[in-house]
Coordinates of C-alpha atoms in Angstrom, one line a residue:
Chain A
M1 CA 42.2 -22.7 -16.1
S2 CA 42.7 -23.7 -12.4
Y3 CA 44.3 -21.5 -9.8
F4 CA 46.6 -23.3 -7.4
T5 CA 46.4 -21.9 -3.9
T6 CA 48.2 -22.3 -0.6
M7 CA 44.9 -22.6 1.2
N8 CA 44.4 -26.2 2.3
L9 CA 40.6 -26.3 1.8
P10 CA 40.0 -29.8 3.1
A11 CA 36.3 -30.8 3.2
P12 CA 34.2 -33.8 4.0
A13 CA 31.8 -35.2 1.4
H14 CA 28.6 -33.3 1.1
G15 CA 26.7 -36.5 1.9
K16 CA 28.6 -36.9 5.2
F17 CA 27.7 -33.2 6.1
L18 CA 24.1 -33.8 5.1
D19 CA 23.7 -36.8 7.3
L20 CA 24.9 -34.8 10.3
L21 CA 22.8 -31.9 9.4
K22 CA 19.6 -34.0 9.4
H23 CA 20.7 -35.4 12.8
Y24 CA 21.0 -31.9 14.3
E25 CA 18.5 -29.8 12.4
D26 CA 16.0 -29.8 15.3
R27 CA 18.6 -29.3 18.0
P28 CA 21.3 -27.1 16.7
Q29 CA 23.0 -26.4 20.0
A30 CA 23.6 -30.1 20.4
A31 CA 25.8 -29.9 17.4
V32 CA 28.1 -27.4 19.2
L33 CA 28.2 -29.5 22.3
D34 CA 29.0 -32.7 20.4
F35 CA 31.6 -30.9 18.3
E36 CA 33.3 -29.6 21.5
A37 CA 33.3 -33.2 22.8
A38 CA 34.9 -34.3 19.5
L39 CA 37.5 -31.6 19.9
R40 CA 38.3 -32.6 23.5
R41 CA 39.0 -36.1 22.2
F42 CA 41.0 -34.8 19.2
F43 CA 43.2 -32.5 21.3
D44 CA 43.3 -34.9 24.3
V45 CA 42.3 -32.2 26.7
P46 CA 39.7 -32.0 29.5
A47 CA 38.2 -28.7 28.3
V48 CA 37.7 -26.6 25.2
C49 CA 35.8 -23.5 24.3
T50 CA 34.6 -22.7 20.8
W51 CA 34.1 -19.2 19.3
S52 CA 33.0 -17.5 16.1
N53 CA 36.5 -17.4 14.8
C54 CA 40.1 -17.9 15.9
F55 CA 40.9 -14.1 15.9
T56 CA 38.3 -13.6 18.6
S57 CA 39.5 -16.8 20.5
I58 CA 43.0 -15.6 20.7
A59 CA 42.0 -12.0 21.6
L60 CA 39.8 -13.2 24.5
A61 CA 42.6 -15.6 25.7
L62 CA 45.0 -12.7 25.8
R63 CA 42.5 -10.6 27.7
H64 CA 42.2 -13.4 30.2
A65 CA 45.9 -14.0 30.5
A66 CA 46.8 -10.4 30.9
A67 CA 43.9 -9.6 33.4
G68 CA 45.3 -7.6 36.4
R69 CA 48.7 -7.3 34.7
A70 CA 50.3 -4.8 32.3
P71 CA 48.1 -4.4 29.2
R72 CA 50.9 -5.5 26.9
V73 CA 51.5 -8.6 24.9
V74 CA 54.8 -10.0 23.6
V75 CA 54.5 -11.1 20.0
A76 CA 57.1 -12.1 17.4
G77 CA 58.1 -9.4 14.8
L78 CA 57.6 -11.8 11.9
A79 CA 54.2 -13.5 12.5
Y80 CA 50.7 -14.1 11.1
R81 CA 49.8 -10.8 9.5
R82 CA 46.8 -10.2 11.8
T83 CA 48.6 -10.8 15.0
A84 CA 49.0 -7.2 16.0
D85 CA 45.3 -6.6 15.1
I86 CA 44.3 -9.4 17.4
V87 CA 46.2 -7.8 20.3
L88 CA 44.7 -4.3 19.6
W89 CA 41.2 -5.7 19.3
A90 CA 41.6 -7.2 22.8
G91 CA 42.3 -3.7 24.0
L92 CA 46.0 -4.5 24.6
E93 CA 49.3 -3.2 23.2
P94 CA 51.7 -5.4 21.2
V95 CA 55.4 -5.6 22.2
F96 CA 57.4 -6.9 19.3
V97 CA 60.3 -9.2 19.9
D98 CA 62.7 -10.5 17.3
N99 CA 62.5 -13.9 15.7
S100 CA 64.9 -16.8 15.7
A101 CA 66.5 -17.8 12.4
H102 CA 66.7 -21.4 13.8
D103 CA 63.0 -22.1 14.0
L104 CA 61.3 -18.8 12.9
A105 CA 59.6 -18.5 16.3
L106 CA 60.2 -16.0 19.1
D107 CA 63.9 -15.7 19.8
L108 CA 64.3 -16.7 23.4
S109 CA 67.4 -14.5 24.1
A110 CA 65.5 -11.5 22.7
L111 CA 62.5 -12.5 24.8
R112 CA 64.6 -12.7 28.0
R113 CA 65.9 -9.2 27.3
T114 CA 62.4 -7.8 26.9
L115 CA 61.0 -9.5 30.0
S116 CA 64.0 -8.2 32.0
R117 CA 63.4 -4.7 30.8
E118 CA 59.7 -4.1 31.0
P119 CA 56.5 -5.5 32.5
V120 CA 54.2 -7.4 30.2
G121 CA 50.8 -8.9 30.6
C122 CA 51.4 -12.2 28.7
I123 CA 53.2 -13.8 25.8
L124 CA 51.5 -14.8 22.6
A125 CA 53.7 -17.7 21.4
Q126 CA 53.0 -18.7 17.9
H127 CA 54.2 -22.0 16.3
P128 CA 55.5 -20.9 12.9
M129 CA 54.7 -22.9 9.8
V130 CA 56.4 -26.4 9.7
H131 CA 58.5 -25.9 12.9
L132 CA 57.3 -26.3 16.4
L133 CA 58.7 -23.8 18.9
D134 CA 60.6 -25.1 21.9
I135 CA 57.6 -25.2 24.3
E136 CA 59.6 -26.4 27.3
A137 CA 62.3 -23.7 26.9
L138 CA 59.8 -21.0 26.3
C139 CA 57.6 -22.0 29.3
A140 CA 60.6 -22.2 31.6
L141 CA 61.6 -18.7 30.6
A142 CA 58.1 -17.4 31.1
D143 CA 57.8 -19.1 34.5
E144 CA 61.1 -17.5 35.5
F145 CA 59.6 -14.1 34.9
Q146 CA 56.1 -15.3 36.0
V147 CA 54.5 -14.3 32.7
P148 CA 51.5 -16.3 31.4
V149 CA 51.7 -17.8 27.9
V150 CA 48.9 -18.2 25.3
F151 CA 49.9 -20.4 22.4
D152 CA 48.7 -19.7 18.9
S153 CA 48.9 -23.3 17.6
V154 CA 47.0 -22.7 14.4
E155 CA 49.7 -23.9 12.1
A156 CA 50.5 -27.0 14.2
T157 CA 47.0 -28.4 14.6
G158 CA 47.3 -32.1 15.2
A159 CA 51.0 -32.1 16.0
S160 CA 52.6 -33.5 19.1
Y161 CA 55.4 -32.2 21.4
R162 CA 57.4 -34.8 23.3
G163 CA 54.6 -37.3 22.9
H164 CA 51.7 -35.1 23.8
R165 CA 49.3 -33.7 21.3
L166 CA 49.3 -29.8 21.3
G167 CA 46.4 -28.4 23.2
R168 CA 47.4 -28.7 26.8
F169 CA 50.2 -26.1 27.1
G170 CA 50.2 -22.6 28.5
V171 CA 47.1 -20.8 29.8
A172 CA 45.3 -21.9 26.7
E173 CA 46.1 -22.9 23.1
A174 CA 44.2 -21.5 20.1
F175 CA 43.3 -23.3 16.9
S176 CA 41.5 -22.2 13.8
L177 CA 38.6 -23.9 12.0
H178 CA 38.8 -21.8 8.8
P179 CA 38.8 -23.6 5.5
S180 CA 42.4 -22.6 4.9
K181 CA 43.4 -24.8 7.8
V182 CA 43.2 -28.6 8.5
I183 CA 39.9 -28.8 10.3
N184 CA 37.4 -26.9 8.2
A185 CA 34.2 -25.7 10.0
A186 CA 33.8 -22.8 7.5
E187 CA 34.4 -20.4 10.3
G188 CA 35.3 -20.9 13.9
G189 CA 38.0 -20.9 16.6
V190 CA 38.7 -23.1 19.5
L191 CA 40.6 -22.6 22.8
T192 CA 41.9 -25.7 24.5
F193 CA 42.8 -26.0 28.2
G194 CA 45.2 -28.4 29.8
D195 CA 43.1 -28.7 33.0
E196 CA 39.7 -27.9 34.3
A197 CA 41.0 -25.2 36.7
Q198 CA 42.4 -23.2 33.8
H199 CA 39.1 -23.4 32.0
R200 CA 37.2 -22.3 35.1
R201 CA 39.5 -19.3 35.6
F202 CA 39.0 -18.4 31.9
G203 CA 35.2 -18.7 32.3
K204 CA 35.4 -16.3 35.3
S205 CA 37.3 -13.8 33.2
M206 CA 34.8 -14.0 30.4
S207 CA 32.0 -13.6 32.9
D208 CA 33.6 -10.4 34.2
L209 CA 33.6 -9.2 30.6
G210 CA 29.9 -10.0 30.1
L211 CA 30.7 -12.7 27.6
W212 CA 29.8 -15.8 29.6
D213 CA 26.5 -17.6 30.4
A214 CA 27.0 -18.8 34.0
S215 CA 24.0 -21.2 33.7
T216 CA 25.6 -23.1 30.7
G217 CA 29.3 -22.5 31.5
R218 CA 29.7 -21.4 27.9
P219 CA 30.1 -18.2 25.8
S220 CA 27.0 -16.0 25.6
M221 CA 28.2 -14.2 22.5
F222 CA 30.8 -14.5 19.7
Q223 CA 29.7 -18.1 19.7
L224 CA 30.5 -20.8 17.2
E225 CA 27.6 -21.1 14.7
P226 CA 25.6 -24.4 14.9
L227 CA 26.1 -25.0 11.2
H228 CA 29.8 -24.5 11.6
A229 CA 29.8 -27.1 14.4
V230 CA 28.0 -29.6 12.0
M231 CA 30.7 -28.9 9.4
G232 CA 33.4 -29.2 12.0
L233 CA 32.1 -32.6 13.2
A234 CA 32.3 -33.9 9.6
S235 CA 35.7 -32.4 9.1
V236 CA 37.4 -33.6 12.3
S237 CA 36.4 -37.1 11.4
I238 CA 38.5 -37.0 8.2
Y239 CA 41.6 -35.4 9.7
E240 CA 43.9 -38.4 9.2
E241 CA 42.9 -38.6 5.6
V242 CA 43.6 -34.9 5.1
R243 CA 46.9 -35.1 6.8
D244 CA 47.9 -38.1 4.7
R245 CA 47.0 -36.2 1.5
H246 CA 49.1 -33.2 2.6
R247 CA 52.0 -35.5 3.4
S248 CA 51.8 -37.0 -0.1
H249 CA 51.9 -33.5 -1.5
F250 CA 54.8 -32.5 0.6
E251 CA 56.8 -35.6 -0.4
R252 CA 56.1 -34.9 -4.0
Y253 CA 57.5 -31.4 -3.6
R254 CA 60.5 -32.9 -1.8
E255 CA 61.2 -35.0 -4.9
G256 CA 60.5 -32.2 -7.3
L257 CA 62.7 -29.6 -5.6
A258 CA 65.5 -31.9 -4.7
D259 CA 67.8 -30.4 -7.5
S260 CA 66.7 -26.8 -6.9
R261 CA 69.6 -24.5 -6.1
G262 CA 67.4 -21.5 -5.5
L263 CA 65.0 -23.0 -3.0
G264 CA 65.5 -25.1 0.1
L265 CA 62.4 -27.1 1.3
V266 CA 62.0 -26.7 5.0
Q267 CA 61.6 -30.2 6.5
Y268 CA 59.0 -31.4 8.9
D269 CA 60.1 -33.3 12.0
A270 CA 58.2 -36.6 11.5
E271 CA 58.5 -37.3 15.2
T272 CA 56.1 -34.4 16.0
D273 CA 53.3 -36.1 14.0
P274 CA 52.9 -33.0 11.8
N275 CA 49.9 -32.1 9.7
Y276 CA 52.1 -31.3 6.6
K277 CA 49.8 -28.4 5.8
S278 CA 52.4 -26.0 4.5
V279 CA 55.1 -26.2 1.8
L280 CA 57.6 -23.7 3.2
V281 CA 60.8 -23.0 1.1
Q282 CA 63.8 -20.9 2.0
I283 CA 65.2 -18.7 -0.7
L284 CA 68.8 -19.7 -1.3
N285 CA 69.5 -17.7 -4.4
P286 CA 71.2 -14.4 -3.4
S287 CA 70.1 -12.5 -6.5
P288 CA 68.2 -9.4 -5.6
A289 CA 64.4 -9.7 -5.9
F290 CA 64.7 -13.4 -6.7
R291 CA 61.6 -14.2 -4.5
S292 CA 59.4 -11.5 -6.0
R293 CA 60.4 -12.4 -9.6
L294 CA 59.7 -16.0 -8.9
M295 CA 56.4 -15.3 -7.4
S296 CA 55.4 -13.1 -10.4
H297 CA 56.5 -15.9 -12.7
L298 CA 54.4 -18.4 -10.8
E299 CA 51.4 -16.0 -10.6
S300 CA 51.4 -15.5 -14.3
R301 CA 50.9 -19.2 -14.6
R302 CA 48.1 -19.2 -11.9
I303 CA 50.3 -20.7 -9.3
G304 CA 49.5 -18.8 -6.1
A305 CA 52.8 -18.8 -4.1
R306 CA 52.9 -16.4 -1.1
A307 CA 55.6 -14.7 0.9
Y308 CA 55.9 -16.1 4.4
Y309 CA 54.1 -13.6 6.6
A310 CA 55.8 -10.6 5.0
P311 CA 55.6 -7.7 5.1
L312 CA 55.9 -7.0 8.8
H313 CA 53.0 -5.1 10.4
P314 CA 53.3 -1.3 10.2
L315 CA 53.4 -1.1 14.0
T316 CA 56.9 -2.8 13.9
Q317 CA 58.4 0.1 12.1
S318 CA 60.3 1.5 15.2
A319 CA 61.0 -1.9 16.8
Q320 CA 64.5 -3.4 16.8
L321 CA 63.9 -6.6 14.8
P322 CA 66.9 -7.3 12.6
A323 CA 66.3 -11.0 12.3
A324 CA 62.6 -10.7 11.6
R325 CA 63.3 -8.2 8.8
A326 CA 65.9 -10.4 7.3
L327 CA 63.7 -13.6 7.6
A328 CA 60.8 -11.7 6.0
E329 CA 62.7 -11.7 2.8
Q330 CA 63.8 -15.3 2.9
Y331 CA 60.8 -17.6 2.8
M332 CA 57.8 -18.4 0.7
I333 CA 55.0 -21.0 0.7
L334 CA 53.8 -23.0 -2.3
P335 CA 50.3 -24.4 -3.2
I336 CA 49.1 -27.5 -1.4
G337 CA 45.8 -29.2 -0.6
H338 CA 42.5 -29.2 -2.4
S339 CA 43.5 -27.1 -5.4
V340 CA 46.4 -29.3 -6.4
S341 CA 47.0 -32.9 -7.5
L342 CA 50.4 -34.7 -7.5
T343 CA 50.6 -34.0 -11.3
D344 CA 50.0 -30.3 -10.6
I345 CA 52.8 -30.3 -8.1
D346 CA 55.1 -31.9 -10.7
S347 CA 54.1 -29.0 -13.1
I348 CA 54.8 -26.4 -10.4
C349 CA 58.2 -27.8 -9.7
A350 CA 59.0 -27.9 -13.4
C351 CA 57.9 -24.2 -13.6
I352 CA 60.2 -23.3 -10.8
A353 CA 63.1 -25.2 -12.5
D354 CA 62.4 -23.3 -15.7
F355 CA 62.5 -20.0 -13.9
E356 CA 65.8 -21.0 -12.2
Q357 CA 67.3 -22.0 -15.5
Q358 CA 66.2 -18.7 -17.1
S359 CA 67.6 -16.7 -14.2
E360 CA 70.9 -18.5 -14.4
S361 CA 71.1 -17.8 -18.2
E362 CA 70.3 -14.2 -17.7
S363 CA 72.8 -13.9 -14.9
T364 CA 75.6 -15.5 -17.1
G365 CA 74.7 -13.5 -20.1
G366 CA 74.7 -10.3 -18.1
V367 CA 78.4 -10.6 -17.2
H368 CA 80.4 -7.9 -19.0
A369 CA 84.2 -8.0 -19.6
Chain B
M1 CA 15.6 -28.1 4.8
L2 CA 18.5 -26.4 2.9
D3 CA 21.1 -28.9 1.8
F4 CA 23.9 -26.4 1.2
K5 CA 25.0 -28.4 -1.9
P6 CA 26.0 -25.2 -3.8
I7 CA 28.7 -24.6 -1.2
F8 CA 30.2 -28.0 -1.7
E9 CA 30.0 -27.7 -5.4
T10 CA 32.0 -24.5 -5.6
H11 CA 34.2 -25.6 -2.7
F12 CA 34.0 -22.1 -1.2
F13 CA 33.0 -22.1 2.4
S14 CA 33.7 -18.5 3.5
N15 CA 35.7 -15.4 2.4
H16 CA 32.7 -13.6 0.9
H17 CA 32.0 -15.8 -2.1
L18 CA 28.8 -16.3 -4.1
Q19 CA 26.3 -16.9 -1.3
A20 CA 27.5 -14.0 0.8
Q21 CA 27.4 -11.7 -2.3
Q22 CA 23.9 -12.9 -3.1
A23 CA 22.7 -12.3 0.5
E24 CA 23.9 -8.7 0.4
A25 CA 22.4 -8.2 -3.1
M26 CA 19.0 -9.5 -1.7
L27 CA 19.3 -7.1 1.2
E28 CA 20.1 -4.2 -1.0
A29 CA 17.2 -5.0 -3.4
Q30 CA 14.9 -4.8 -0.4
L31 CA 16.5 -1.6 0.8
P32 CA 16.9 0.7 -2.2
G33 CA 19.5 3.4 -1.9
Q34 CA 21.3 1.6 0.9
E35 CA 24.4 -0.5 1.0
C36 CA 24.4 -3.6 3.2
V37 CA 27.4 -5.2 4.9
T38 CA 27.0 -8.6 6.5
F39 CA 28.9 -9.6 9.6
S40 CA 29.6 -12.9 11.2
C41 CA 27.8 -12.0 14.4
F42 CA 26.0 -9.0 15.8
A43 CA 28.5 -8.6 18.7
A44 CA 31.4 -8.5 16.3
L45 CA 29.6 -5.9 14.2
I46 CA 28.9 -3.6 17.2
T47 CA 32.6 -3.9 18.2
A48 CA 33.8 -3.0 14.7
V49 CA 31.5 0.0 14.5
A50 CA 32.7 1.1 18.0
D51 CA 36.3 1.0 16.7
E52 CA 35.8 2.6 13.3
L53 CA 32.8 4.9 13.4
A54 CA 31.2 5.6 16.8
S55 CA 32.2 8.5 19.0
K56 CA 30.8 10.8 21.6
D57 CA 29.3 12.9 18.8
T58 CA 28.3 9.8 16.7
P59 CA 27.0 7.4 19.4
M60 CA 25.4 4.0 18.9
V61 CA 21.9 3.8 20.4
C62 CA 20.0 0.6 20.8
V63 CA 16.4 1.1 19.8
S64 CA 15.5 -2.6 19.5
S65 CA 12.3 -4.0 20.8
R66 CA 13.8 -7.5 21.0
D67 CA 14.7 -8.5 24.5
Q68 CA 17.5 -10.8 23.2
T69 CA 19.1 -7.9 21.4
R70 CA 18.9 -5.5 24.3
Q71 CA 20.4 -8.2 26.6
T72 CA 23.2 -8.7 24.1
I73 CA 23.9 -5.0 24.2
R74 CA 23.8 -4.8 28.0
S75 CA 26.3 -7.7 28.3
L76 CA 28.5 -6.5 25.4
N77 CA 28.8 -3.1 27.0
L78 CA 30.9 -4.7 29.8
F79 CA 33.4 -5.9 27.2
L80 CA 33.3 -2.6 25.2
Q81 CA 34.1 -0.6 28.3
A82 CA 36.7 -3.0 29.6
S83 CA 38.5 -2.9 26.2
G84 CA 38.5 0.9 26.1
R85 CA 35.6 1.4 23.7
L86 CA 32.5 3.5 24.0
P87 CA 29.4 1.5 25.1
V88 CA 26.1 1.4 23.2
T89 CA 23.4 3.6 24.8
L90 CA 20.3 1.7 25.6
G91 CA 17.6 3.9 24.1
D92 CA 13.8 3.8 24.3
S93 CA 12.5 1.0 22.1
A94 CA 9.2 2.8 21.8
I95 CA 10.7 5.5 19.7
D96 CA 9.2 5.5 16.2
V97 CA 12.3 4.8 14.2
H98 CA 12.2 5.6 10.5
S99 CA 14.1 2.6 9.2
P100 CA 14.8 1.7 5.6
A101 CA 14.6 -1.9 6.5
Q102 CA 11.0 -2.7 5.6
G103 CA 9.5 -5.1 8.2
R104 CA 12.9 -5.2 9.9
P105 CA 13.2 -2.3 12.3
A106 CA 16.7 -1.1 13.1
D107 CA 18.2 -2.6 16.3
V108 CA 20.9 0.0 16.7
L109 CA 21.2 3.5 15.2
L110 CA 24.4 5.4 14.5
S111 CA 23.8 9.1 13.7
S112 CA 26.4 11.8 13.1
P113 CA 25.9 15.5 13.8
D114 CA 25.9 16.2 10.1
G115 CA 23.0 13.8 9.4
V116 CA 24.9 10.7 8.2
R117 CA 23.1 7.7 9.5
A118 CA 23.4 3.9 9.7
E119 CA 21.3 1.1 11.1
L120 CA 22.6 -2.1 12.5
L121 CA 20.4 -5.1 12.2
D122 CA 20.5 -8.1 14.5
F123 CA 19.7 -11.3 12.6
S124 CA 20.5 -13.5 15.5
G125 CA 18.1 -16.4 16.0
L126 CA 15.9 -15.4 13.0
H127 CA 16.4 -18.9 11.6
P128 CA 16.6 -21.9 13.9
M129 CA 20.1 -22.8 12.6
L130 CA 21.4 -19.2 12.6
G131 CA 23.1 -18.4 15.9
S132 CA 24.0 -14.8 15.1
A133 CA 24.6 -12.5 12.2
G134 CA 24.6 -8.7 11.9
V135 CA 24.1 -6.3 9.0
F136 CA 25.3 -2.7 8.7
V137 CA 22.9 -0.6 6.6
S138 CA 23.7 2.9 5.3
S139 CA 23.5 5.1 2.3
N140 CA 27.0 6.4 3.2
A141 CA 29.4 4.5 1.0
A142 CA 32.5 5.5 2.9
W143 CA 31.0 4.2 6.2
C144 CA 30.0 0.9 4.5
E145 CA 33.5 0.5 3.1
K146 CA 35.1 1.0 6.5
V147 CA 32.9 -1.7 7.9
R148 CA 33.9 -4.0 5.0
W149 CA 37.5 -3.4 5.7
A150 CA 37.0 -4.0 9.4
R151 CA 35.2 -7.3 8.5
S152 CA 38.1 -8.9 6.5
S153 CA 40.2 -8.6 3.4
Y154 CA 37.4 -10.2 1.4
G155 CA 34.4 -8.5 -0.1
R156 CA 35.9 -5.0 -0.3
R157 CA 34.6 -2.7 -3.0
S158 CA 37.1 0.2 -2.8
T159 CA 39.8 1.7 -0.6
S160 CA 39.5 2.7 3.0
Q161 CA 41.5 2.6 6.2
V162 CA 40.6 1.1 9.6
A163 CA 41.9 1.7 13.1
I164 CA 41.7 -2.0 14.0
G165 CA 41.3 -4.8 11.4
A166 CA 38.9 -7.2 13.0
N167 CA 37.3 -10.5 11.8
G168 CA 33.7 -10.5 11.0
R169 CA 33.8 -13.0 8.1
F170 CA 30.3 -14.1 7.2
S171 CA 30.4 -17.7 6.0
E172 CA 28.6 -19.2 2.9
F173 CA 26.5 -21.3 5.3
Q174 CA 25.3 -18.2 7.2
A175 CA 24.6 -16.5 3.9
M176 CA 22.3 -19.3 2.6
L177 CA 20.4 -19.1 5.9
M178 CA 20.1 -15.4 5.7
Q179 CA 18.8 -15.7 2.1
Q180 CA 16.1 -18.1 3.3
V181 CA 15.1 -15.6 6.1
L182 CA 14.9 -12.8 3.5
Q183 CA 12.9 -14.9 1.1
Q184 CA 10.4 -15.7 3.8
G185 CA 10.1 -12.0 4.6

């Protein structure tokens, strides 16, 4: 019996991959260079830098952004579960700031209070699932305090902000090439730069860290694998097809969950040209443990729903993050992508409706005089 | 030329699936009594070991005879020191190293005062399409499990704890290339 997963798992046809492999088998490094050229076109930026994975990409971008500054990085309390690990791996210290209930990103008022109170090296600003954070407002605040910003734009790959495709903002933006995302290179990460000067400064930082080949102007280790570049080339060429499939899945969920009283589907802003990679729902039912009971119910039927980024990282224990802690209980994501068809989505929605009906019956039946 | 069709047939491209498991099984068959943990790249493996296992009493020493590996270590040491980690000592490559890796001498040794030992192997460039890969080899199950936990949440065999969860996921593509290297001996 199939298992429905939240991992997107897009993939080109094997034949498409094979044609490219034959083209590059005698010159593997050319695959990396050509993939980087394709990424520059995709993100509409003058410079990119590929790495073995996005974890390393972000860590090195933080290292660069915080160079010569306090070794501390502002991150949101409720964020991708490995965020604190990325900061620690870079040899830096995370400073947790509360989230906004409005867009699930860093709360700008809380960020202002933090920046006013203590020196930081840089801000790691993550676009949450579905929403885009307010880039202009965040950058204005960062500029006011002269703090550099690195964007983790993994969840927003392919989206646009005020008419510009994400990739050119901040010191650098990071995108993942893992199969669970929308451009599948098997493994890999990419940093994008809004101008050549930013890229040159980044290269200088990496050279100081021993990680740069001055003769090629590229990483000397933690590099993107040539085979992953071949896979990435095949994948980036089918991005629109992948996005359209995700959109059809999202729309099917919108229809299927329209009558749900327990779940509210978080809507994409179509004007941002989103990738529709995530089906994020807000828990509206106030019953205790509704989300965990629903997830268990779905899991028993091999429907792999997941809590949205919960639980918070253990390092947040002593931080003042009331909104993040509340939001950590309020959202979940549903299966989308390769593992599901439109018919499967209908079944998932029916399963959710059955659970809601059962819950309501139990709740009614449990009322005592 | 490998066509990597099995990867497309299973639709599993990473996260320690069949090919990665097979590569580790092949390594362990060649190295009886040892557990082997694959890593996405040699530099990431060195960094993970620096975080989780190495110390002043249990240092990493490079004994590789490969110029490429020694140069990687020299450069990586800058990053290790800048990020607050202990660097790898560049040892004498002429030392006669007793390695369990037949025909594949250890590139880096990790030895504790009580005799626990591990070898780190650099597979970088051993196949024209394989940029980098690393393997952690040890008979110490606890050490190996720590390295698995540092690698990712996939491919773990039991419980452990790590200081810094890293990302050393070894893809199914890298695994198929490694299998070809191991078959060719």
